[in-house]
């Protein structure tokens, strides 16, 4: 049938547009390394902000004591209490309390928001300390993970640049985030000191480094995506003279905003961007993260159904942005029933397509595959771009012939800490990412780059940094 051929053509064109052969991935690797460099040379030198964190020392594993953490990154906030035994990997236990932020506090005043958080914190502390004793002589210490754009002024202070994710508290913008929290803690009569202010990726890196000191890169791939890594202080040209501490510093890349002409972009990506509240922003994130993958799939299915009518009458649900969430897309992609029953169910329940024939269901699975494969491979290229920037992708040291064995032995072990629901819950995404890492690095180098999954890094990592930055230890 002619209509069928046309729908297959739409898919083929999409697939071509999303192609990520290794050669192209290598161009993305190079572009990432170049942009990182540009972002380190001057403020605004790249779409990558390359934010300074002032974190010079990552946890070593020798930290001891009880520390608290507060994780505010979206609609929920979490309070943690972490007990450290002093031996690497000996996180004796951590207790978590997760609470939603009441809607009215997201648009109120900073005092109201932080008073609410501080009083929850106080309740948590009192509850925890009633079951395990707290020696009165020690001051409690807290690490604060605050996942909004912040201009750090030290490892424990920073100024809010702007709110995102639905928060609108104007009086906070331009103010010191730690100070707001510290004042609220004091107002609530709690004795506790905020001694680390971090971004969630830095928490992931801290937890990774706590367990394994070869961890120098952290990547989050969940609803959004971001990365940070350990950079030589003298490579951070934009702050030369400002830095008194030699050695290394963690840099928060804000890599979701990365862009390069080598990224394989389709008309669906362009439309998604144009329809978004932040056009021209977060271009890399819009091709990679969980917030968007399902919606790219929806757009392709919509195009197929509109052009060709193969889905029967065009479902109006298909016009609703973000109706196809990424976990549903993953469930269709990973449907292993012979007649794709799960695909049929999701198309029926979510998109209200009553009866989709098997050959069309197969096309839908293919669309999911194309979108996820591209996302995972681009994320892999981004990671290797970071490794290249810090000389750990093996490219500087691959000697030919006789010296090959020698160079192999010189290739340092490097661990990348990864966190986020897309990577941990979506098996095919994870497999595509791992596969692309090996393809780009080559079989010589690939075994020395290890990906480790972190859990709760954004919270536990803040407590670890509170510990390693503790004034009392
Ligand atoms: P967040 O990034 O929102 O802080 P997570 O790291 O848990 O939180 O990531 C959640 C995101 O991971 C979801 O928005 C979704 O896009 C993605 N995700 C969660 N579960 C799955 C799944 N089973 N398959 C694919 N993606 C998933």
Short mmCIF file of C-alpha atoms and ligand atoms in Angstrom, two decimals:
data_model
loop_
_atom_site.label_atom_id
_atom_site.label_comp_id
_atom_site.label_asym_id
_atom_site.label_seq_id
_atom_site.Cartn_x
_atom_site.Cartn_y
_atom_site.Cartn_z
CA UNK A 1 0.00 0.00 0.00
CA UNK A 2 1.21 3.49 -0.83
CA UNK A 3 0.22 4.88 2.59
CA UNK A 4 2.27 2.23 4.32
CA UNK A 5 5.31 3.08 2.20
CA UNK A 6 4.94 6.73 3.14
CA UNK A 7 4.78 6.02 6.85
CA UNK A 8 7.87 3.87 6.59
CA UNK A 9 9.57 6.74 4.78
CA UNK A 10 8.77 9.12 7.68
CA UNK A 11 10.43 6.67 10.01
CA UNK A 12 13.45 6.21 7.75
CA UNK A 13 13.95 9.94 7.44
CA UNK A 14 13.74 10.30 11.19
CA UNK A 15 16.23 7.51 11.67
CA UNK A 16 18.66 9.11 9.23
CA UNK A 17 18.28 12.45 11.00
CA UNK A 18 19.12 10.81 14.33
CA UNK A 19 22.10 8.86 13.05
CA UNK A 20 25.08 8.71 15.43
CA UNK A 21 27.86 6.79 13.73
CA UNK A 22 31.07 6.68 15.76
CA UNK A 23 32.68 9.32 13.54
CA UNK A 24 29.99 11.80 14.40
CA UNK A 25 30.16 10.92 18.10
CA UNK A 26 33.88 11.68 17.99
CA UNK A 27 33.05 15.13 16.63
CA UNK A 28 30.69 15.62 19.57
CA UNK A 29 33.46 14.49 21.93
CA UNK A 30 35.81 17.08 20.46
CA UNK A 31 33.18 19.81 20.53
CA UNK A 32 32.43 19.09 24.20
CA UNK A 33 36.12 19.35 25.11
CA UNK A 34 36.49 22.59 23.13
CA UNK A 35 33.40 24.18 24.70
CA UNK A 36 34.57 23.19 28.17
CA UNK A 37 37.83 24.94 27.52
CA UNK A 38 36.04 28.05 26.22
CA UNK A 39 33.77 28.13 29.26
CA UNK A 40 36.80 27.99 31.55
CA UNK A 41 38.57 30.85 29.79
CA UNK A 42 35.96 33.54 30.32
CA UNK A 43 32.52 34.10 31.82
CA UNK A 44 30.04 33.65 28.97
CA UNK A 45 32.75 32.18 26.72
CA UNK A 46 30.61 29.15 25.96
CA UNK A 47 27.07 27.85 26.28
CA UNK A 48 28.62 25.72 29.02
CA UNK A 49 28.62 27.85 32.17
CA UNK A 50 31.40 25.80 33.81
CA UNK A 51 30.47 27.08 37.28
CA UNK A 52 33.07 27.15 40.03
CA UNK A 53 32.12 25.19 43.15
CA UNK A 54 35.11 25.99 45.40
CA UNK A 55 35.11 22.32 46.34
CA UNK A 56 38.79 21.38 46.36
CA UNK A 57 38.69 18.31 48.53
CA UNK A 58 36.35 15.45 47.84
CA UNK A 59 35.50 13.01 50.64
CA UNK A 60 38.25 10.47 51.19
CA UNK A 61 36.43 7.81 53.14
CA UNK A 62 38.05 8.71 56.45
CA UNK A 63 35.23 11.05 57.53
CA UNK A 64 33.73 10.31 60.93
CA UNK A 65 30.65 11.37 62.81
CA UNK A 66 27.04 12.24 62.25
CA UNK A 67 26.10 14.80 59.62
CA UNK A 68 22.88 16.15 58.21
CA UNK A 69 21.88 17.00 54.68
CA UNK A 70 19.03 18.92 53.11
CA UNK A 71 18.19 18.32 49.47
CA UNK A 72 15.97 20.87 47.75
CA UNK A 73 15.72 20.37 44.04
CA UNK A 74 12.12 20.48 42.98
CA UNK A 75 8.71 19.79 44.37
CA UNK A 76 10.02 17.67 47.22
CA UNK A 77 12.72 18.20 49.76
CA UNK A 78 14.56 15.57 51.70
CA UNK A 79 16.30 15.60 55.02
CA UNK A 80 19.00 13.06 55.70
CA UNK A 81 21.10 12.06 58.66
CA UNK A 82 24.25 10.18 57.75
CA UNK A 83 26.52 8.35 60.15
CA UNK A 84 30.08 7.87 59.05
CA UNK A 85 32.33 5.26 60.58
CA UNK A 86 35.70 6.46 59.37
CA UNK A 87 36.47 3.44 57.22
CA UNK A 88 35.85 3.84 53.51
CA UNK A 89 32.40 2.59 52.53
CA UNK A 90 31.28 2.53 56.13
CA UNK A 91 28.20 4.69 55.87
CA UNK A 92 26.72 3.15 58.97
CA UNK A 93 23.25 4.26 58.22
CA UNK A 94 21.20 7.05 56.90
CA UNK A 95 17.67 8.09 57.67
CA UNK A 96 15.59 9.98 55.23
CA UNK A 97 12.52 12.10 55.49
CA UNK A 98 10.89 13.24 52.25
CA UNK A 99 8.28 15.97 52.17
CA UNK A 100 6.43 17.89 49.49
CA UNK A 101 6.82 21.66 49.41
CA UNK A 102 3.34 23.16 49.88
CA UNK A 103 2.43 24.96 46.66
CA UNK A 104 1.80 28.34 48.25
CA UNK A 105 5.36 28.37 49.63
CA UNK A 106 6.82 28.10 46.13
CA UNK A 107 5.53 31.57 45.32
CA UNK A 108 5.65 33.23 48.74
CA UNK A 109 8.56 34.82 50.57
CA UNK A 110 11.97 33.31 51.30
CA UNK A 111 11.29 33.57 55.05
CA UNK A 112 8.15 31.46 54.73
CA UNK A 113 9.86 28.82 52.61
CA UNK A 114 12.94 28.53 54.79
CA UNK A 115 10.99 28.65 58.05
CA UNK A 116 8.96 25.71 56.80
CA UNK A 117 12.11 23.80 55.86
CA UNK A 118 13.91 24.68 59.10
CA UNK A 119 11.00 23.63 61.29
CA UNK A 120 10.78 20.30 59.44
CA UNK A 121 14.51 19.95 59.96
CA UNK A 122 14.15 20.64 63.65
CA UNK A 123 11.41 18.04 64.03
CA UNK A 124 13.55 15.51 62.18
CA UNK A 125 16.57 16.21 64.37
CA UNK A 126 14.54 15.89 67.56
CA UNK A 127 12.96 12.65 66.38
CA UNK A 128 16.31 11.13 65.38
CA UNK A 129 18.14 12.22 68.48
CA UNK A 130 15.48 10.82 70.77
CA UNK A 131 16.46 7.34 69.60
CA UNK A 132 20.21 7.89 69.37
CA UNK A 133 22.07 10.21 71.70
CA UNK A 134 23.72 13.44 70.61
CA UNK A 135 26.64 14.75 72.57
CA UNK A 136 25.83 18.32 73.49
CA UNK A 137 29.36 19.54 72.97
CA UNK A 138 29.35 18.93 69.22
CA UNK A 139 27.70 21.38 66.93
CA UNK A 140 25.53 19.73 64.30
CA UNK A 141 26.69 20.29 60.75
CA UNK A 142 24.69 20.28 57.55
CA UNK A 143 25.31 20.09 53.83
CA UNK A 144 22.72 21.78 51.62
CA UNK A 145 22.00 20.51 48.11
CA UNK A 146 20.23 23.30 46.30
CA UNK A 147 19.64 22.42 42.66
CA UNK A 148 18.95 25.82 41.18
CA UNK A 149 21.39 28.11 39.39
CA UNK A 150 23.74 29.53 42.02
CA UNK A 151 26.85 31.65 41.74
CA UNK A 152 29.04 30.17 44.43
CA UNK A 153 31.12 32.51 46.53
CA UNK A 154 32.71 29.70 48.56
CA UNK A 155 32.08 26.00 49.08
CA UNK A 156 29.45 26.92 51.66
CA UNK A 157 27.84 30.04 50.22
CA UNK A 158 26.38 31.26 46.97
CA UNK A 159 23.92 33.65 45.45
CA UNK A 160 20.71 32.58 43.74
CA UNK A 161 20.84 33.61 40.08
CA UNK A 162 17.25 32.68 39.26
CA UNK A 163 14.52 30.27 40.22
CA UNK A 164 13.42 27.41 37.95
CA UNK A 165 10.96 24.49 38.22
CA UNK A 166 7.97 26.56 39.30
CA UNK A 167 9.51 28.51 42.16
CA UNK A 168 8.94 32.29 42.10
CA UNK A 169 10.25 33.94 45.25
CA UNK A 170 11.53 37.26 44.04
CA UNK A 171 13.08 38.47 47.29
CA UNK A 172 15.48 35.49 47.20
CA UNK A 173 17.10 36.27 43.86
CA UNK A 174 20.55 37.77 44.42
CA UNK A 175 20.68 36.67 48.04
CA UNK A 176 22.97 34.19 49.74
CA UNK A 177 21.17 30.86 49.86
CA UNK A 178 23.06 29.43 52.84
CA UNK A 179 22.54 32.58 54.84
CA UNK A 180 18.76 32.39 54.28
CA UNK A 181 18.77 28.80 55.53
CA UNK A 182 21.15 29.55 58.42
CA UNK A 183 18.97 32.44 59.62
CA UNK A 184 15.83 30.27 59.47
CA UNK A 185 17.61 27.52 61.44
CA UNK A 186 18.53 30.04 64.13
CA UNK A 187 15.03 31.56 64.16
CA UNK A 188 13.70 28.06 64.83
CA UNK A 189 16.05 27.58 67.76
CA UNK A 190 18.08 24.79 66.23
CA UNK A 191 21.83 24.59 66.80
CA UNK A 192 23.19 23.62 63.41
CA UNK A 193 25.72 25.04 61.00
CA UNK A 194 25.40 25.02 57.21
CA UNK A 195 28.91 24.24 56.01
CA UNK A 196 28.45 23.05 52.45
CA UNK A 197 26.27 24.41 49.66
CA UNK A 198 26.29 22.21 46.58
CA UNK A 199 24.62 21.31 43.34
CA UNK A 200 23.22 17.77 43.04
CA UNK A 201 25.90 16.58 40.57
CA UNK A 202 28.57 17.58 43.07
CA UNK A 203 26.83 15.36 45.62
CA UNK A 204 26.97 12.44 43.21
CA UNK A 205 30.69 13.07 42.64
CA UNK A 206 31.30 13.30 46.40
CA UNK A 207 29.59 9.97 47.06
CA UNK A 208 31.45 8.37 44.15
CA UNK A 209 34.78 9.66 45.44
CA UNK A 210 33.98 8.55 48.97
CA UNK A 211 33.68 4.97 47.73
CA UNK A 212 36.41 5.09 45.09
CA UNK A 213 39.05 7.78 44.80
CA UNK A 214 39.47 7.27 41.06
CA UNK A 215 36.04 8.91 40.63
CA UNK A 216 36.60 12.26 38.92
CA UNK A 217 33.43 12.74 36.86
CA UNK A 218 29.75 12.64 37.83
CA UNK A 219 26.75 12.69 35.52
CA UNK A 220 23.05 12.89 36.32
CA UNK A 221 20.61 11.56 33.74
CA UNK A 222 17.10 11.78 35.12
CA UNK A 223 14.34 14.26 34.41
CA UNK A 224 17.12 16.65 33.41
CA UNK A 225 20.82 16.10 32.83
CA UNK A 226 24.02 17.68 34.14
CA UNK A 227 27.64 16.82 34.86
CA UNK A 228 30.55 17.94 37.00
CA UNK A 229 34.18 16.88 37.21
CA UNK A 230 37.45 17.54 38.93
CA UNK A 231 39.56 20.13 37.05
CA UNK A 232 43.09 21.38 37.63
CA UNK A 233 42.84 24.83 39.22
CA UNK A 234 45.37 26.26 36.76
CA UNK A 235 43.14 25.18 33.85
CA UNK A 236 40.36 27.41 35.20
CA UNK A 237 41.68 30.48 33.47
CA UNK A 238 38.70 32.73 34.20
CA UNK A 239 39.46 32.81 37.89
CA UNK A 240 43.21 32.98 37.93
CA UNK A 241 44.33 35.20 40.72
CA UNK A 242 41.04 34.63 42.50
CA UNK A 243 42.02 31.17 43.61
CA UNK A 244 44.33 30.96 46.52
CA UNK A 245 44.21 27.19 46.82
CA UNK A 246 46.32 25.31 44.33
CA UNK A 247 45.38 21.85 43.17
CA UNK A 248 42.00 20.82 41.86
CA UNK A 249 38.49 22.16 41.91
CA UNK A 250 35.14 20.60 41.05
CA UNK A 251 33.49 22.40 38.13
CA UNK A 252 29.72 22.21 37.62
CA UNK A 253 29.38 22.18 33.85
CA UNK A 254 25.62 22.75 33.47
CA UNK A 255 26.08 20.55 30.40
CA UNK A 256 22.36 20.42 29.59
CA UNK A 257 22.94 23.68 27.75
CA UNK A 258 25.75 22.27 25.58
CA UNK A 259 25.29 22.83 21.85
CA UNK A 260 27.23 21.86 18.74
CA UNK A 261 26.43 21.79 15.04
CA UNK A 262 27.55 18.15 15.11
CA UNK A 263 24.53 17.13 17.19
CA UNK A 264 22.06 15.24 14.98
CA UNK A 265 19.00 17.46 15.11
CA UNK A 266 15.66 16.75 13.42
CA UNK A 267 12.60 18.87 12.68
CA UNK A 268 10.94 17.27 15.72
CA UNK A 269 13.71 18.59 17.97
CA UNK A 270 13.33 22.04 16.46
CA UNK A 271 9.57 22.00 17.08
CA UNK A 272 9.97 20.69 20.62
CA UNK A 273 12.41 23.48 21.37
CA UNK A 274 10.20 26.16 19.81
CA UNK A 275 7.18 24.99 21.84
CA UNK A 276 9.15 24.89 25.11
CA UNK A 277 9.14 27.65 27.73
CA UNK A 278 12.93 28.03 27.24
CA UNK A 279 13.65 28.02 23.48
CA UNK A 280 17.34 27.93 22.52
CA UNK A 281 18.17 26.80 26.02
CA UNK A 282 19.23 23.36 27.27
CA UNK A 283 19.66 21.97 23.76
CA UNK A 284 21.69 18.91 24.84
CA UNK A 285 19.23 18.16 27.64
CA UNK A 286 16.32 18.26 25.21
CA UNK A 287 17.88 15.42 23.20
CA UNK A 288 18.92 13.32 26.18
CA UNK A 289 16.90 13.59 29.37
CA UNK A 290 13.79 11.89 30.65
CA UNK A 291 11.73 15.05 30.58
CA UNK A 292 11.81 15.09 26.77
CA UNK A 293 12.36 11.65 25.22
CA UNK A 294 8.71 10.62 25.41
CA UNK A 295 7.64 13.85 23.82
CA UNK A 296 9.97 13.41 20.85
CA UNK A 297 8.36 9.99 20.31
CA UNK A 298 4.90 11.56 20.56
CA UNK A 299 5.80 14.10 17.89
CA UNK A 300 7.00 11.44 15.46
CA UNK A 301 3.91 9.31 16.01
CA UNK A 302 1.75 12.39 15.49
CA UNK A 303 3.48 13.13 12.22
CA UNK A 304 3.01 9.56 11.03
CA UNK A 305 -0.65 9.53 11.93
CA UNK A 306 -1.41 12.98 10.51
CA UNK A 307 0.29 12.48 7.20
CA UNK A 308 -0.94 9.04 6.48
CA UNK A 309 -3.94 8.17 8.52
CA UNK A 310 -2.49 4.76 9.35
CA UNK A 311 -3.58 5.15 12.92
CA UNK A 312 -7.16 5.81 11.88
CA UNK A 313 -8.67 9.13 12.95
CA UNK A 314 -5.96 11.27 14.52
CA UNK A 315 -6.30 10.96 18.25
CA UNK A 316 -6.69 14.31 19.90
CA UNK A 317 -4.72 13.02 22.89
CA UNK A 318 -1.69 12.82 20.61
CA UNK A 319 -1.75 16.62 20.40
CA UNK A 320 -1.28 17.01 24.15
CA UNK A 321 2.37 17.89 24.92
CA UNK A 322 4.19 15.55 27.30
CA UNK A 323 1.24 13.16 27.53
CA UNK A 324 3.56 10.29 26.62
CA UNK A 325 5.90 10.17 29.61
CA UNK A 326 9.31 8.61 29.20
CA UNK A 327 8.61 5.63 31.52
CA UNK A 328 5.66 4.71 29.24
CA UNK A 329 7.88 5.07 26.21
CA UNK A 330 10.42 2.77 27.87
CA UNK A 331 7.70 0.23 28.62
CA UNK A 332 6.73 0.17 24.92
CA UNK A 333 10.35 -0.05 23.85
CA UNK A 334 11.01 -2.96 26.18
CA UNK A 335 7.78 -4.83 25.44
CA UNK A 336 8.89 -8.40 24.82
CA UNK A 337 5.49 -9.99 24.17
CA UNK A 338 5.32 -11.44 20.64
CA UNK A 339 2.21 -9.44 19.73
CA UNK A 340 3.40 -6.23 21.49
CA UNK A 341 0.49 -6.24 23.90
CA UNK A 342 2.03 -3.61 26.15
CA UNK A 343 2.47 -1.23 23.21
CA UNK A 344 -1.19 -1.73 22.26
CA UNK A 345 -2.27 -1.13 25.85
CA UNK A 346 -0.31 2.11 26.21
CA UNK A 347 -1.43 3.41 22.83
CA UNK A 348 -4.99 2.66 23.87
CA UNK A 349 -4.92 3.87 27.48
CA UNK A 350 -2.70 6.90 27.07
CA UNK A 351 -3.24 8.05 23.51
CA UNK A 352 -6.75 6.61 22.99
CA UNK A 353 -5.92 4.70 19.82
CA UNK A 354 -8.43 1.86 20.01
CA UNK A 355 -6.92 -0.75 17.73
CA UNK A 356 -3.43 -0.51 16.27
CA UNK A 357 -2.31 -3.33 13.97
CA UNK A 358 0.86 -5.23 14.83
CA UNK A 359 2.95 -3.87 11.97
CA UNK A 360 2.25 -0.31 13.14
CA UNK A 361 3.03 -1.22 16.75
CA UNK A 362 6.40 -2.40 15.49
CA UNK A 363 7.02 1.01 13.95
CA UNK A 364 6.20 2.68 17.27
CA UNK A 365 8.77 0.46 19.01
CA UNK A 366 11.28 1.45 16.34
CA UNK A 367 10.63 5.16 16.98
CA UNK A 368 11.30 4.62 20.70
CA UNK A 369 14.49 2.79 19.83
CA UNK A 370 15.78 5.56 17.56
CA UNK A 371 15.11 8.26 20.18
CA UNK A 372 16.68 6.38 23.06
CA UNK A 373 19.68 5.15 21.10
CA UNK A 374 20.53 8.69 20.00
CA UNK A 375 20.10 10.03 23.54
CA UNK A 376 22.28 7.37 25.12
CA UNK A 377 25.02 7.66 22.50
CA UNK A 378 25.15 11.45 22.79
CA UNK A 379 25.40 11.17 26.57
CA UNK A 380 28.31 8.74 26.10
CA UNK A 381 30.02 11.19 23.75
CA UNK A 382 29.54 13.96 26.31
CA UNK A 383 31.14 11.86 29.04
CA UNK A 384 34.11 11.05 26.83
CA UNK A 385 34.39 14.76 25.97
CA UNK A 386 35.00 15.38 29.68
CA UNK A 387 37.56 12.57 29.82
CA UNK A 388 39.29 14.08 26.82
CA UNK A 389 39.42 17.49 28.50
CA UNK A 390 41.21 16.02 31.50
CA UNK A 391 43.42 13.72 29.46
CA UNK A 392 41.80 10.49 30.48
CA UNK A 393 40.36 9.29 27.17
CA UNK A 394 43.61 7.69 26.14
CA UNK A 395 43.93 9.89 23.06
CA UNK A 396 47.08 11.62 24.24
CA UNK A 397 48.78 8.41 25.14
CA UNK A 398 48.01 5.89 22.43
CA UNK A 399 51.41 4.94 21.17
CA UNK A 400 51.76 2.74 18.14
CA UNK A 401 53.75 -0.45 17.65
CA UNK A 402 56.31 -1.33 20.26
CA UNK A 403 55.15 1.15 22.86
CA UNK A 404 51.54 0.06 22.83
CA UNK A 405 51.86 -2.24 25.81
CA UNK A 406 53.66 0.46 27.75
CA UNK A 407 50.99 3.05 27.04
CA UNK A 408 48.27 0.64 28.04
CA UNK A 409 49.81 0.15 31.41
CA UNK A 410 50.02 3.93 31.82
CA UNK A 411 46.30 4.44 31.13
CA UNK A 412 44.85 5.41 34.48
CA UNK A 413 41.73 3.85 35.88
CA UNK A 414 38.91 6.39 35.77
CA UNK A 415 35.52 6.09 37.42
CA UNK A 416 32.43 8.00 36.29
CA UNK A 417 29.66 8.22 38.91
CA UNK A 418 26.21 8.14 37.32
CA UNK A 419 22.87 8.82 38.94
CA UNK A 420 19.32 9.38 37.72
CA UNK A 421 16.17 7.50 36.88
CA UNK A 422 16.71 7.38 33.13
CA UNK A 423 20.03 5.56 33.44
CA UNK A 424 19.07 3.32 36.33
CA UNK A 425 15.55 2.33 35.26
CA UNK A 426 15.78 2.20 31.47
CA UNK A 427 17.81 -0.90 30.60
CA UNK A 428 18.11 -0.27 26.87
CA UNK A 429 19.23 3.31 27.45
CA UNK A 430 21.94 2.04 29.79
CA UNK A 431 23.05 -0.64 27.32
CA UNK A 432 23.25 1.80 24.42
CA UNK A 433 25.27 4.22 26.52
CA UNK A 434 27.72 1.56 27.64
CA UNK A 435 28.07 0.22 24.12
CA UNK A 436 28.82 3.67 22.70
CA UNK A 437 31.44 4.28 25.41
CA UNK A 438 33.32 1.18 24.26
CA UNK A 439 32.96 2.06 20.59
CA UNK A 440 34.31 5.57 21.03
CA UNK A 441 37.11 4.68 23.44
CA UNK A 442 38.15 1.54 21.62
CA UNK A 443 38.82 -1.81 23.23
CA UNK A 444 42.26 -0.82 24.48
CA UNK A 445 41.05 2.09 26.57
CA UNK A 446 37.46 1.16 27.39
CA UNK A 447 38.29 -1.26 30.24
CA UNK A 448 39.98 1.51 32.23
CA UNK A 449 36.84 3.68 32.24
CA UNK A 450 34.29 2.40 34.72
CA UNK A 451 30.75 3.63 35.22
CA UNK A 452 29.40 3.27 38.73
CA UNK A 453 25.79 3.89 39.68
CA UNK A 454 25.27 6.06 42.76
CA UNK A 455 22.13 6.09 44.79
CA UNK A 456 21.02 9.13 46.74
CA UNK A 457 24.29 10.90 45.94
CA UNK A 458 22.66 14.30 45.84
CA UNK A 459 21.67 13.92 49.49
CA UNK A 460 24.36 11.71 51.00
CA UNK A 461 27.04 13.60 49.07
CA UNK A 462 26.05 16.85 50.76
CA UNK A 463 26.46 15.24 54.18
CA UNK A 464 29.83 13.84 53.10
CA UNK A 465 30.99 17.28 52.00
CA UNK A 466 29.70 18.77 55.24
CA UNK A 467 31.92 16.20 56.93
CA UNK A 468 35.02 16.77 54.81
CA UNK A 469 34.60 20.54 55.19
CA UNK A 470 33.91 20.25 58.88
CA UNK A 471 35.71 22.76 61.03
CA UNK A 472 35.67 20.44 64.02
CA UNK A 473 37.45 17.47 62.47
P1 LIG B 1 14.94 13.62 39.06
O1 LIG B 1 15.86 13.66 37.89
O2 LIG B 1 13.57 14.10 38.73
O3 LIG B 1 15.51 14.26 40.29
P2 LIG B 1 15.28 10.76 38.98
O4 LIG B 1 16.75 10.77 38.92
O5 LIG B 1 14.63 9.67 39.78
O6 LIG B 1 14.70 12.12 39.51
O7 LIG B 1 14.77 10.64 37.49
C1 LIG B 1 13.42 10.54 37.22
C2 LIG B 1 13.28 10.50 35.73
O8 LIG B 1 13.79 9.29 35.21
C3 LIG B 1 11.84 10.58 35.28
O9 LIG B 1 11.44 11.90 35.03
C4 LIG B 1 11.83 9.77 34.00
O10 LIG B 1 12.07 10.61 32.90
C5 LIG B 1 12.99 8.84 34.13
N1 LIG B 1 12.52 7.50 34.45
C6 LIG B 1 12.08 7.04 35.63
N2 LIG B 1 11.71 5.74 35.54
C7 LIG B 1 11.91 5.38 34.26
C8 LIG B 1 11.70 4.17 33.52
N3 LIG B 1 11.21 3.06 34.07
N4 LIG B 1 12.03 4.18 32.23
C9 LIG B 1 12.53 5.29 31.65
N5 LIG B 1 12.72 6.44 32.28
C10 LIG B 1 12.43 6.50 33.57
#
